[in-house]
């Protein structure tokens, strides 16, 4: 039978069962929900079997405590009856055919429509009737789809019958209709309409069931066939499993027992063999430790390390493939490092490695220290100082010529690398790199202290050491405090040359050591890289499976870098050096403050170079040393100013105020001062050239010892084409100014203090010159008889000369000095000094005029005392002759010492004084005769004859003659 025929047969059976079941059972059958229609075929059997159950079981009645879901369903009316049912009711026909589907009218030859796509097909062409598709499930009330649909439930039944009576009304019903009781319920005609509606609902559901069953039947039977095949395969598999189990039972009985016994025997033999191998392995390990100790005692450290590496491999259960050793070659090795018996061996190997590491450490330290010491003794002091000077000039923005060769601290690295390579390799194999490097750090600091201590004078030998050892001390060994006192005294006793050599040796020794130390660090790191790439390491594995001695290259370098910690070591070394050097500088504070200028500038330059070098090497600024040197500079500026002021005062006090020869050396000093306004003289930069011995330079002592010869002399100092004839005081002041400017050029950072000291120095010259010449102090200090016009003229020249150099000095200070308000104030001080000098010049001129005016006044009094009527016109009176002579001497003296414009300035004032005094005298004189008038005119003509060639005389004689001629007799 085909699946389709089977489906329709099942449907017919189901349809017949529904038709034959009572109405109450039909309600149970139609209690389906719309979503369960596709599963109707699977649930059909369950539905049919439920008909055979007792009513209580099959209905599943529930207590009437709640209204069913469909209790709110609207009661159907006559208008709700389907038209087809209504037609059948009116016709009185009773038929079992389902209304609204198709009638069973075989007489008309109408076949049942085919099912296709869930729709009923229309009848064939020529049929007298029209067929329609199945009605929608929505026409069936929701109560029939309730999960708990039971007609036995009175409430459900009440909804199904639509609240109608299913029996004929009785008398009671009639009485109620007559008004004696409640309104009667309407009854359906023979219950036909209700039955037709129920049948209509069931037919609708059946059509949809048929459609769903037809759609799912093909897949159902396909699945059923597959299930049968799976069942057949499972049955075959069960038979095979049964046969295999029987075979395994036989094998287990005859073979497994004997096999287990054999395996147990083999396991016992393997365990005994492993125990034998482990004992032999332990024996080789113990023997290797003994050999290693013997090799270390004999100094064969390389062989001892190889033996230790072999032992560690043997303990780890590995073979040394690189050496090809035959020891333990025929036994099976295993990892024995966890064995209790080997804990002592591990400690012994650690001790042996430590002993070997100490030997390599000693060799490495010896090589490195000897390299440092060799480098210190091999460096050239001038070369190092020249390199420092070039670095200082680069810091200032200059670009001096660099030395053509590499610095000494960068040379001879190949020899150092070759000497260190095997030793560093041994340190690495003995796992002592960190220990050796840390110990070397301490040796470096000790070497730095030794470098500083070696150049120092003896702490036991002093001027009284022999006497004290034989008498007072009685051979007693001096204490550390006594040694420190002797050392301090010997340091103070050093002269300028020895003190400079001491500092230069210490500074160079410390810095070249640190420079070479950086080179050594680079060599060590390079060697660490080489060792990591080429050295043989044991391939032992720790318990965690990670190798602890087969470190990569970067790990070896990192270990060495961390242990060396070069930046920290350099900082410590610089701090140690500065601490010792600061002590030495403090001890010599008094001697440093009294150094000659050239030596002090070299002292400052040396310290500056050293601090810069330390900062370049380690980054340390050397603040403590800078503070000490700054204190020394401050003290030196004060001391230098006092010494120069004292020397100037003494020199001016003994000056005879005569013209001093202005030598070539004096002219060089003057040219340097004139040049400094635009650029620093090269000679002043010599103070910073500490790499050149001072004996080859220009020192104060050498300058003082120079002897003036004829070739060295010059007529005078020339400034701006103006010649100055100077006394010794002016030249002494010029030299002092030059020293101040040299100091300012060498220490520009203290330009404000130095410039103010220079201002005080020039002011001292000005005030002392006033006291000696204008105040006539030179009469007492230098033993002069009186202050002459020549003295005044020389004083005027000296003051004018210094005032002329002030603008050049001021511009130099402006370039070197600070900026801002401080610079403006400082420049104002120099302008104030120059105005003071110019006022001094005016005072000297006025002094000259006052002297000659006073002389002229005395002579004019004699003119008033003359009896002009008794004088001869042919003679010249004495007062006029003296006045002309004195004026001529004045003019000659002024012309000798002063420039023409200054002479003219003085003579104009002198002749103006003559005009006033002579004019008044001649006007007041008694004139009684013409002879007296002629005598007066004769005197004026003599004055004009003697003085009319002098500048400023002008028409003095004409004015005097006019006065004489206007007098009445």
XYZ file of N, CA and C in Angstrom, residues 693-878:
558
model
N 104.291 76.977 30.558
C 104.925 77.354 31.831
C 104.952 78.864 32.002
N 104.742 79.299 33.228
C 104.637 80.725 33.489
C 105.968 81.430 33.275
N 107.056 80.725 33.395
C 108.359 81.360 33.203
C 108.515 81.900 31.791
N 107.726 81.379 30.840
C 107.783 81.863 29.467
C 106.818 83.014 29.229
N 106.018 83.343 30.216
C 105.027 84.385 30.053
C 105.488 85.696 30.628
N 104.508 86.570 30.820
C 104.760 87.923 31.306
C 104.235 88.022 32.724
N 105.082 87.913 33.718
C 104.677 87.954 35.113
C 104.989 89.307 35.718
N 104.414 89.536 36.873
C 104.684 90.790 37.573
C 106.159 90.914 37.943
N 106.733 89.788 38.395
C 108.137 89.822 38.785
C 109.039 90.103 37.582
N 108.736 89.470 36.459
C 109.546 89.700 35.259
C 109.404 91.132 34.778
N 108.217 91.665 34.885
C 108.006 93.042 34.466
C 108.785 94.008 35.361
N 108.797 93.763 36.660
C 109.503 94.647 37.585
C 111.011 94.552 37.416
N 111.486 93.425 36.970
C 112.931 93.237 36.840
C 113.496 93.783 35.538
N 112.609 94.162 34.624
C 113.096 94.695 33.345
C 113.867 95.997 33.569
N 114.942 96.141 32.858
C 115.734 97.369 32.929
C 115.438 98.224 31.713
N 115.229 99.469 31.976
C 114.904 100.398 30.900
C 116.183 100.805 30.204
N 116.201 100.648 28.903
C 117.362 101.049 28.100
C 116.939 102.156 27.152
N 117.902 102.628 26.434
C 117.621 103.709 25.501
C 116.639 103.260 24.431
N 116.798 102.022 23.984
C 115.900 101.530 22.948
C 114.472 101.371 23.463
N 114.320 101.147 24.780
C 113.001 100.920 25.350
C 112.260 102.210 25.634
N 112.936 103.346 25.636
C 112.305 104.601 26.028
C 111.517 105.183 24.875
N 110.563 106.019 25.245
C 109.758 106.722 24.257
C 109.517 108.116 24.764
N 109.143 109.031 23.868
C 108.967 110.433 24.247
C 107.785 110.624 25.168
N 106.747 109.815 25.028
C 105.577 109.962 25.884
C 104.508 108.980 25.476
N 103.450 108.994 26.265
C 102.322 108.112 25.960
C 101.423 108.803 24.963
N 101.017 108.054 23.927
C 100.198 108.610 22.867
C 98.840 107.943 22.904
N 97.808 108.783 23.041
C 96.433 108.302 23.025
C 95.657 109.205 22.091
N 95.098 108.602 21.052
C 94.320 109.370 20.077
C 95.131 110.545 19.516
N 96.385 110.269 19.143
C 97.294 111.242 18.546
C 97.643 112.382 19.509
N 97.362 112.189 20.757
C 97.732 113.171 21.775
C 98.827 112.574 22.647
N 99.903 113.342 22.821
C 101.051 112.850 23.575
C 100.978 113.372 25.011
N 101.247 112.425 25.928
C 101.228 112.772 27.341
C 102.617 112.493 27.927
N 103.179 113.536 28.573
C 104.394 113.336 29.363
C 103.958 113.080 30.793
N 104.338 111.907 31.285
C 103.737 111.442 32.528
C 104.766 111.328 33.635
N 104.340 111.559 34.869
C 105.187 111.276 36.026
C 105.090 109.796 36.387
N 105.873 109.406 37.331
C 105.877 108.007 37.764
C 104.514 107.589 38.309
N 103.812 108.490 38.952
C 102.514 108.144 39.545
C 101.525 107.711 38.477
N 101.497 108.412 37.335
C 100.564 108.050 36.269
C 100.904 106.695 35.663
N 102.198 106.447 35.470
C 102.595 105.148 34.914
C 102.285 104.027 35.898
N 102.495 104.280 37.173
C 102.162 103.285 38.197
C 100.662 103.010 38.208
N 99.866 104.055 38.084
C 98.414 103.869 38.019
C 98.026 103.085 36.768
N 98.687 103.364 35.648
C 98.409 102.642 34.411
C 98.668 101.146 34.578
N 99.759 100.794 35.203
C 100.073 99.385 35.433
C 99.043 98.742 36.359
N 98.614 99.485 37.372
C 97.587 98.946 38.267
C 96.266 98.715 37.546
N 95.872 99.669 36.700
C 94.646 99.502 35.916
C 94.756 98.276 35.021
N 95.914 98.072 34.404
C 96.117 96.902 33.550
C 95.940 95.609 34.332
N 96.455 95.574 35.572
C 96.296 94.364 36.389
C 94.834 94.109 36.717
N 94.093 95.156 37.009
C 92.663 94.979 37.278
C 91.938 94.449 36.048
N 92.293 94.981 34.892
C 91.641 94.528 33.678
C 92.025 93.094 33.337
N 93.265 92.716 33.599
C 93.678 91.326 33.410
C 92.869 90.399 34.318
N 92.691 90.834 35.564
C 91.915 90.031 36.506
C 90.471 89.900 36.040
N 89.908 90.993 35.546
C 88.527 90.943 35.065
C 88.409 90.069 33.825
N 89.399 90.124 32.954
C 89.383 89.280 31.763
C 89.507 87.809 32.114
N 90.315 87.509 33.127
C 90.500 86.112 33.524
C 89.329 85.555 34.305
N 88.597 86.413 35.063
C 87.470 85.954 35.881
C 86.267 86.830 35.550
N 85.687 86.685 34.386
C 84.564 87.555 34.010
C 83.332 87.347 34.874
N 83.236 86.202 35.532
C 82.073 85.956 36.375
C 82.010 86.877 37.582
N 83.155 87.461 37.957
C 83.183 88.392 39.095
C 83.500 89.802 38.631
N 83.018 90.132 37.438
C 83.339 91.425 36.838
C 82.814 92.584 37.676
N 81.686 92.429 38.320
C 81.114 93.526 39.100
C 82.027 93.898 40.265
N 82.468 92.886 41.015
C 83.353 93.161 42.155
C 84.682 93.735 41.691
N 85.239 93.161 40.632
C 86.541 93.636 40.144
C 86.420 95.060 39.612
N 85.340 95.345 38.866
C 85.168 96.686 38.303
C 84.994 97.732 39.414
N 84.255 97.391 40.452
C 84.090 98.343 41.556
C 85.417 98.566 42.271
N 86.230 97.519 42.391
C 87.556 97.684 42.972
C 88.425 98.569 42.086
N 88.279 98.420 40.765
C 89.019 99.277 39.831
C 88.577 100.740 39.950
N 87.276 100.956 40.088
C 86.770 102.314 40.269
C 87.374 102.938 41.525
N 87.421 102.173 42.584
C 88.014 102.683 43.829
C 89.493 102.997 43.644
N 90.164 102.188 42.865
C 91.588 102.397 42.604
C 91.815 103.712 41.853
N 91.030 103.982 40.819
C 91.186 105.226 40.051
C 90.808 106.430 40.904
N 89.766 106.268 41.710
C 89.381 107.361 42.610
C 90.492 107.663 43.619
N 91.191 106.618 44.058
C 92.321 106.819 44.962
C 93.416 107.637 44.272
N 93.700 107.277 43.018
C 94.699 108.050 42.280
C 94.290 109.520 42.187
N 93.039 109.777 41.866
C 92.551 111.141 41.721
C 92.673 111.909 43.042
N 92.192 111.296 44.105
C 92.213 111.999 45.397
C 93.643 112.191 45.910
N 94.505 111.189 45.707
C 95.879 111.311 46.194
C 96.644 112.375 45.398
N 96.358 112.458 44.100
C 96.997 113.483 43.275
C 96.559 114.880 43.730
N 95.322 115.046 44.077
C 94.853 116.330 44.597
C 95.620 116.705 45.870
N 95.763 115.713 46.738
C 96.418 115.981 48.008
C 97.886 116.354 47.809
N 98.539 115.652 46.903
C 99.983 115.862 46.753
C 100.314 117.148 45.998
N 99.546 117.482 44.991
C 99.887 118.650 44.153
C 99.035 119.857 44.538
N 97.768 119.747 44.391
C 96.927 120.895 44.742
C 96.992 121.191 46.234
N 97.118 120.128 47.028
C 97.226 120.318 48.481
C 98.657 120.445 48.967
N 99.626 120.382 48.022
C 101.053 120.539 48.357
C 101.536 119.468 49.316
N 100.891 118.286 49.296
C 101.341 117.200 50.164
C 102.678 116.647 49.750
N 103.045 116.803 48.481
C 104.329 116.294 48.004
C 105.497 117.025 48.631
N 105.265 118.217 49.136
C 106.349 118.955 49.799
C 106.802 118.181 51.025
N 105.882 117.582 51.696
C 106.244 116.813 52.895
C 106.632 115.375 52.544
N 105.825 114.692 51.685
C 106.063 113.268 51.420
C 107.292 113.044 50.550
N 107.471 113.888 49.524
C 108.583 113.682 48.586
C 109.731 114.662 48.817
N 109.604 115.599 49.763
C 110.670 116.546 50.059
C 110.823 117.636 49.036
N 109.757 117.964 48.289
C 109.839 119.057 47.325
C 109.897 120.400 48.060
N 110.636 121.354 47.475
C 110.730 122.676 48.090
C 109.394 123.410 47.970
N 108.799 123.327 46.822
C 107.488 123.934 46.604
C 106.856 123.272 45.392
N 105.573 123.604 45.183
C 104.842 123.064 44.038
C 104.944 124.077 42.914
N 105.634 123.718 41.875
C 105.872 124.624 40.762
C 104.827 124.400 39.678
N 104.947 125.292 38.685
C 104.060 125.141 37.534
C 104.312 123.833 36.811
N 105.545 123.410 36.771
C 105.866 122.128 36.127
C 105.175 120.977 36.851
N 105.147 121.035 38.170
C 104.464 119.983 38.936
C 102.973 119.967 38.605
N 102.421 121.195 38.530
C 101.005 121.284 38.199
C 100.725 120.766 36.791
N 101.622 121.130 35.888
C 101.434 120.674 34.507
C 101.524 119.159 34.407
N 102.482 118.551 35.109
C 102.604 117.087 35.088
C 101.395 116.434 35.751
N 100.909 117.034 36.831
C 99.710 116.496 37.472
C 98.522 116.561 36.521
N 98.439 117.738 35.819
C 97.354 117.849 34.839
C 97.497 116.783 33.751
N 98.707 116.512 33.305
C 98.933 115.480 32.299
C 98.546 114.096 32.822
N 98.919 113.813 34.048
C 98.617 112.501 34.625
C 97.110 112.289 34.743
N 96.429 113.321 35.257
C 94.978 113.204 35.421
C 94.300 113.112 34.064
N 94.745 113.948 33.130
C 94.161 113.912 31.798
C 94.408 112.577 31.103
N 95.563 111.983 31.309
C 95.900 110.689 30.705
C 94.967 109.588 31.228
N 94.787 109.525 32.526
C 93.906 108.499 33.098
C 92.468 108.734 32.645
N 92.049 110.035 32.601
C 90.688 110.323 32.155
C 90.489 109.921 30.702
N 91.530 110.029 29.899
C 91.425 109.650 28.483
C 91.245 108.147 28.308
N 91.793 107.343 29.207
C 91.670 105.884 29.093
C 90.341 105.358 29.652
N 89.605 106.180 30.388
C 88.369 105.706 31.017
C 87.365 105.179 29.997
N 87.099 105.841 28.865
C 86.127 105.286 27.913
C 86.491 103.891 27.409
N 87.773 103.646 27.203
C 88.203 102.314 26.759
C 87.962 101.280 27.855
N 88.273 101.674 29.078
C 88.050 100.758 30.210
C 86.567 100.489 30.384
N 85.769 101.530 30.240
C 84.335 101.379 30.432
C 83.731 100.415 29.407
N 84.154 100.508 28.154
C 83.629 99.612 27.128
C 84.058 98.171 27.365
N 85.262 97.983 27.861
C 85.702 96.625 28.182
C 84.859 96.036 29.302
N 84.599 96.846 30.309
C 83.760 96.363 31.415
C 82.349 96.080 30.927
N 81.859 96.890 29.993
C 80.531 96.666 29.453
C 80.453 95.303 28.746
N 81.497 94.960 28.000
C 81.503 93.672 27.297
C 81.617 92.489 28.245
N 82.425 92.639 29.281
C 82.678 91.533 30.184
C 81.691 91.454 31.339
N 81.083 92.591 31.673
C 80.289 92.674 32.882
C 78.886 92.132 32.723
N 78.088 92.262 33.765
C 76.713 91.772 33.744
C 75.828 92.652 32.870
N 74.644 92.179 32.624
C 73.679 92.932 31.834
C 72.580 93.474 32.733
N 71.764 94.331 32.175
C 70.642 94.859 32.931
C 71.012 96.074 33.749
N 70.303 96.250 34.854
C 70.486 97.419 35.705
C 71.859 97.456 36.337
N 72.403 96.282 36.680
C 73.742 96.241 37.286
C 74.779 96.817 36.335
N 74.653 96.485 35.046
C 75.596 97.011 34.057
C 75.466 98.526 33.943
N 74.223 99.019 33.928
C 74.017 100.468 33.821
C 74.614 101.194 35.026
N 74.415 100.638 36.205
C 74.977 101.265 37.403
C 76.496 101.265 37.367
N 77.060 100.134 36.875
C 78.519 100.036 36.818
C 79.093 101.042 35.821
N 78.476 101.155 34.666
C 78.943 102.134 33.681
C 78.805 103.546 34.231
N 77.749 103.786 34.980
C 77.592 105.099 35.606
C 78.712 105.429 36.567
N 79.250 104.423 37.254
C 80.372 104.661 38.168
C 81.611 105.120 37.403
N 81.863 104.532 36.260
C 83.023 104.957 35.467
C 82.830 106.371 34.915
N 81.620 106.692 34.517
C 81.353 108.057 34.054
C 81.561 109.060 35.189
N 81.171 108.665 36.376
C 81.357 109.543 37.530
C 82.850 109.762 37.805
N 83.645 108.705 37.701
C 85.090 108.824 37.916
C 85.706 109.753 36.875
N 85.258 109.621 35.618
C 85.824 110.478 34.569
C 85.469 111.952 34.810
N 84.235 112.208 35.224
C 83.874 113.596 35.529
C 84.715 114.144 36.675
N 84.998 113.290 37.641
C 85.864 113.723 38.745
C 87.263 114.074 38.271
N 87.798 113.284 37.350
C 89.125 113.574 36.806
C 89.116 114.869 35.991
N 88.051 115.066 35.229
C 87.963 116.300 34.456
C 87.842 117.533 35.365
N 87.109 117.390 36.437
C 87.040 118.484 37.415
C 88.419 118.741 38.030
N 89.148 117.638 38.224
C 90.513 117.772 38.729
C 91.378 118.554 37.738
N 91.234 118.269 36.467
C 91.975 119.028 35.457
C 91.641 120.523 35.525
N 90.365 120.812 35.593
C 89.967 122.220 35.680
C 90.541 122.886 36.932
N 90.592 122.130 38.014
C 91.148 122.684 39.250
C 92.636 122.973 39.100
N 93.346 122.103 38.392
C 94.782 122.338 38.171
C 94.986 123.586 37.307
N 94.191 123.711 36.255
C 94.298 124.908 35.402
C 94.013 126.160 36.214
N 92.987 126.082 37.007
C 92.649 127.246 37.833
C 93.753 127.552 38.831
N 94.409 126.468 39.302
C 95.517 126.659 40.229
C 96.672 127.383 39.536
N 96.980 127.000 38.330
C 98.052 127.665 37.576
C 97.709 129.136 37.367
N 96.473 129.371 36.948
C 96.046 130.753 36.704
C 96.105 131.555 37.999
N 95.690 130.943 39.092
C 95.713 131.644 40.375
C 97.144 131.987 40.787
N 98.075 131.073 40.519
C 99.466 131.337 40.886
C 100.019 132.530 40.110
N 99.833 132.491 38.801
C 100.374 133.590 37.991
C 99.607 134.882 38.231
N 98.300 134.760 38.522
C 97.506 135.956 38.824
C 97.949 136.579 40.142
N 98.284 135.719 41.076
C 98.785 136.236 42.358
C 100.108 136.954 42.175
N 100.983 136.367 41.330
C 102.257 137.019 41.034
C 102.026 138.357 40.321
N 101.067 138.356 39.387
C 100.761 139.597 38.681
C 100.175 140.643 39.619
N 99.390 140.254 40.571
C 98.832 141.187 41.541
C 99.909 141.845 42.386
N 100.898 141.084 42.771
C 102.004 141.639 43.562
C 102.774 142.674 42.760
N 103.003 142.345 41.476
C 103.738 143.273 40.625
C 102.911 144.534 40.332
N 101.626 144.362 40.212
C 100.778 145.524 39.957
C 100.790 146.487 41.149
N 100.944 146.003 42.325
C 101.048 146.881 43.487
C 102.292 147.765 43.369
N 103.351 147.193 42.826
C 104.567 147.994 42.627
C 104.341 149.085 41.585
N 103.444 148.764 40.610
C 103.139 149.797 39.619
C 102.449 150.987 40.274
N 101.628 150.740 41.257
C 100.969 151.840 41.969
C 101.955 152.643 42.809
N 103.023 151.978 43.230
C 104.014 152.679 44.070
C 105.033 153.468 43.229
N 105.028 153.335 41.937
C 106.020 153.996 41.059
C 105.688 155.490 40.913
N 106.758 156.351 40.994
C 106.610 157.798 40.736
C 106.915 158.014 39.260
N 105.834 158.033 38.482
C 105.986 158.017 37.038
C 106.659 159.295 36.500
N 106.510 160.376 37.194
C 107.126 161.635 36.703
C 108.636 161.610 36.833
N 109.144 160.754 37.656
C 110.583 160.685 37.880
C 111.240 159.583 37.034
N 110.444 158.788 36.325
C 111.002 157.674 35.545
C 111.378 158.143 34.150
N 112.328 157.357 33.544
C 112.797 157.678 32.207
C 112.023 156.857 31.196
N 111.547 157.449 30.109
C 110.809 156.714 29.101
C 111.661 155.661 28.408
N 112.955 155.791 28.475
C 113.814 154.821 27.818
C 113.910 153.504 28.595
N 113.662 153.503 29.867
C 113.802 152.303 30.704
C 112.459 151.572 30.830
N 112.586 150.298 31.225
C 111.409 149.465 31.521
C 111.394 149.195 33.008
N 110.260 149.488 33.598
C 110.188 149.336 35.050
C 110.305 147.849 35.418
N 110.802 147.582 36.625
C 111.108 146.213 37.074
C 109.835 145.356 37.163
